[in-house]
Amino acid sequence: MLPVVRRFLETWPDVQVEMSLSDEVTDLVSDGTDLAVRIGVRMPNPGLICRTLRQEPLVLCASPAYLSRTTAPTRVEHLGRHDLLIHASQNVRQTWRLSGSMENRPVLSATTAPSSPAGRS
């Protein structure tokens, strides 16, 4: 976000920008917010104009260190035996829809990671 804000301010130097990074879902109108970028679950609000800026595919991945300690999953059913870290957004329990599988699979055991940049180190 910072490079985008910096370019915006180069074009519009008289505008003041205050950024707040949070997973909280707040009432943007009562908070006096002019613009919000939300990542994750979209919660429609009839009082707001919403646009999708970008969609990114979600992928399953594991670090080489983790895979050196366990067997890599080769089937959806194997995921229940693994430590899973999921992206948490707005307290909605995540389900995964995997290619080749017509079934939504709930995340069985996971550690949640906040969707804010601080959670993505």
mmCIF file of C-alpha atoms in Angstrom:
data_model
loop_
_atom_site.group_PDB
_atom_site.id
_atom_site.type_symbol
_atom_site.label_atom_id
_atom_site.label_comp_id
_atom_site.label_asym_id
_atom_site.label_seq_id
_atom_site.Cartn_x
_atom_site.Cartn_y
_atom_site.Cartn_z
ATOM 1 C CA MET A 1 0.000 0.000 0.000
ATOM 2 C CA LEU A 2 2.763 2.452 0.813
ATOM 3 C CA PRO A 3 4.112 2.765 -2.757
ATOM 4 C CA VAL A 4 0.586 3.474 -4.016
ATOM 5 C CA VAL A 5 -0.007 6.113 -1.344
ATOM 6 C CA ARG A 6 3.368 7.702 -2.067
ATOM 7 C CA ARG A 7 2.576 7.989 -5.799
ATOM 8 C CA PHE A 8 -0.861 9.412 -4.962
ATOM 9 C CA LEU A 9 0.701 12.063 -2.722
ATOM 10 C CA GLU A 10 3.219 12.974 -5.413
ATOM 11 C CA THR A 11 0.271 13.766 -7.700
ATOM 12 C CA TRP A 12 -1.901 15.371 -4.995
ATOM 13 C CA PRO A 13 0.555 16.881 -2.448
ATOM 14 C CA ASP A 14 -2.138 18.930 -0.657
ATOM 15 C CA VAL A 15 -4.065 15.813 0.407
ATOM 16 C CA GLN A 16 -3.401 14.456 3.892
ATOM 17 C CA VAL A 17 -3.389 10.690 4.303
ATOM 18 C CA GLU A 18 -3.883 8.867 7.577
ATOM 19 C CA MET A 19 -3.461 5.098 7.315
ATOM 20 C CA SER A 20 -4.778 2.591 9.808
ATOM 21 C CA LEU A 21 -4.002 -1.118 9.428
ATOM 22 C CA SER A 22 -6.450 -3.300 11.293
ATOM 23 C CA ASP A 23 -8.529 -6.461 11.053
ATOM 24 C CA GLU A 24 -11.457 -4.716 12.730
ATOM 25 C CA VAL A 25 -14.610 -4.263 10.709
ATOM 26 C CA THR A 26 -15.727 -0.758 11.550
ATOM 27 C CA ASP A 27 -18.539 1.482 10.381
ATOM 28 C CA LEU A 28 -16.628 3.513 7.808
ATOM 29 C CA VAL A 29 -19.293 6.210 7.505
ATOM 30 C CA SER A 30 -19.558 6.961 11.233
ATOM 31 C CA ASP A 31 -15.741 6.809 11.510
ATOM 32 C CA GLY A 32 -15.464 9.507 8.833
ATOM 33 C CA THR A 33 -13.396 7.274 6.557
ATOM 34 C CA ASP A 34 -13.119 8.396 2.935
ATOM 35 C CA LEU A 35 -11.470 5.270 1.544
ATOM 36 C CA ALA A 36 -10.914 1.763 2.844
ATOM 37 C CA VAL A 37 -9.135 -1.212 1.331
ATOM 38 C CA ARG A 38 -10.367 -4.505 2.725
ATOM 39 C CA ILE A 39 -8.686 -7.823 2.153
ATOM 40 C CA GLY A 40 -10.556 -11.068 2.463
ATOM 41 C CA VAL A 41 -14.258 -11.576 2.973
ATOM 42 C CA ARG A 42 -16.380 -8.914 1.365
ATOM 43 C CA MET A 43 -19.193 -7.665 3.564
ATOM 44 C CA PRO A 44 -21.704 -5.714 1.483
ATOM 45 C CA ASN A 45 -22.950 -2.427 2.860
ATOM 46 C CA PRO A 46 -25.690 -0.654 0.908
ATOM 47 C CA GLY A 47 -24.353 2.736 2.035
ATOM 48 C CA LEU A 48 -20.943 2.203 0.415
ATOM 49 C CA ILE A 49 -19.636 1.977 -3.129
ATOM 50 C CA CYS A 50 -17.461 -1.142 -3.376
ATOM 51 C CA ARG A 51 -15.099 -2.125 -6.175
ATOM 52 C CA THR A 52 -12.873 -5.163 -6.491
ATOM 53 C CA LEU A 53 -9.356 -3.884 -7.122
ATOM 54 C CA ARG A 54 -7.627 -7.203 -7.567
ATOM 55 C CA GLN A 55 -8.161 -10.895 -7.018
ATOM 56 C CA GLU A 56 -5.341 -13.164 -6.049
ATOM 57 C CA PRO A 57 -5.548 -16.946 -6.106
ATOM 58 C CA LEU A 58 -5.072 -18.690 -2.802
ATOM 59 C CA VAL A 59 -2.479 -21.437 -2.777
ATOM 60 C CA LEU A 60 -1.515 -24.205 -0.405
ATOM 61 C CA CYS A 61 2.178 -24.172 0.357
ATOM 62 C CA ALA A 62 4.654 -25.436 2.918
ATOM 63 C CA SER A 63 8.160 -24.413 3.835
ATOM 64 C CA PRO A 64 11.014 -26.782 3.031
ATOM 65 C CA ALA A 65 11.785 -26.940 6.775
ATOM 66 C CA TYR A 66 8.244 -28.102 7.573
ATOM 67 C CA LEU A 67 8.270 -30.702 4.793
ATOM 68 C CA SER A 68 11.628 -32.036 6.027
ATOM 69 C CA ARG A 69 9.865 -32.991 9.297
ATOM 70 C CA THR A 70 6.754 -34.586 7.774
ATOM 71 C CA THR A 71 5.349 -36.216 4.654
ATOM 72 C CA ALA A 72 3.944 -33.874 2.025
ATOM 73 C CA PRO A 73 0.184 -34.291 1.547
ATOM 74 C CA THR A 74 -0.819 -35.831 -1.763
ATOM 75 C CA ARG A 75 -4.580 -35.954 -1.166
ATOM 76 C CA VAL A 76 -7.117 -33.571 0.360
ATOM 77 C CA GLU A 77 -7.754 -36.068 3.154
ATOM 78 C CA HIS A 78 -4.116 -35.769 4.275
ATOM 79 C CA LEU A 79 -4.515 -32.098 5.257
ATOM 80 C CA GLY A 80 -6.157 -33.064 8.563
ATOM 81 C CA ARG A 81 -2.813 -34.504 9.711
ATOM 82 C CA HIS A 82 -0.912 -31.273 9.121
ATOM 83 C CA ASP A 83 -0.356 -28.019 10.947
ATOM 84 C CA LEU A 84 -2.318 -25.428 8.989
ATOM 85 C CA LEU A 85 -1.960 -21.664 9.071
ATOM 86 C CA ILE A 86 -4.906 -19.800 7.610
ATOM 87 C CA HIS A 87 -5.569 -16.204 6.729
ATOM 88 C CA ALA A 88 -8.213 -14.949 9.148
ATOM 89 C CA SER A 89 -10.502 -12.172 8.042
ATOM 90 C CA GLN A 90 -13.417 -10.671 9.935
ATOM 91 C CA ASN A 91 -13.830 -13.714 12.206
ATOM 92 C CA VAL A 92 -15.241 -15.825 9.367
ATOM 93 C CA ARG A 93 -14.283 -19.520 9.535
ATOM 94 C CA GLN A 94 -12.485 -20.237 6.311
ATOM 95 C CA THR A 95 -13.256 -23.122 3.971
ATOM 96 C CA TRP A 96 -11.067 -24.203 1.091
ATOM 97 C CA ARG A 97 -12.286 -25.215 -2.352
ATOM 98 C CA LEU A 98 -9.532 -27.181 -4.007
ATOM 99 C CA SER A 99 -9.161 -27.782 -7.751
ATOM 100 C CA GLY A 100 -10.525 -31.151 -8.729
ATOM 101 C CA SER A 101 -12.660 -31.324 -5.597
ATOM 102 C CA MET A 102 -16.318 -30.343 -5.701
ATOM 103 C CA GLU A 103 -16.448 -30.300 -1.924
ATOM 104 C CA ASN A 104 -15.767 -27.366 0.400
ATOM 105 C CA ARG A 105 -13.422 -28.569 3.109
ATOM 106 C CA PRO A 106 -13.512 -26.874 6.506
ATOM 107 C CA VAL A 107 -10.141 -26.118 8.023
ATOM 108 C CA LEU A 108 -9.925 -28.781 10.723
ATOM 109 C CA SER A 109 -7.078 -27.552 12.892
ATOM 110 C CA ALA A 110 -5.299 -24.328 12.273
ATOM 111 C CA THR A 111 -3.505 -21.384 13.717
ATOM 112 C CA THR A 112 -5.020 -18.171 12.465
ATOM 113 C CA ALA A 113 -2.888 -15.374 11.152
ATOM 114 C CA PRO A 114 -4.172 -11.813 11.072
ATOM 115 C CA SER A 115 -4.802 -10.399 7.623
ATOM 116 C CA SER A 116 -2.913 -7.206 8.421
ATOM 117 C CA PRO A 117 0.596 -6.805 7.002
ATOM 118 C CA ALA A 118 2.014 -7.363 10.486
ATOM 119 C CA GLY A 119 0.796 -10.954 10.272
ATOM 120 C CA ARG A 120 2.632 -11.543 7.010
ATOM 121 C CA SER A 121 6.304 -11.463 7.923
#
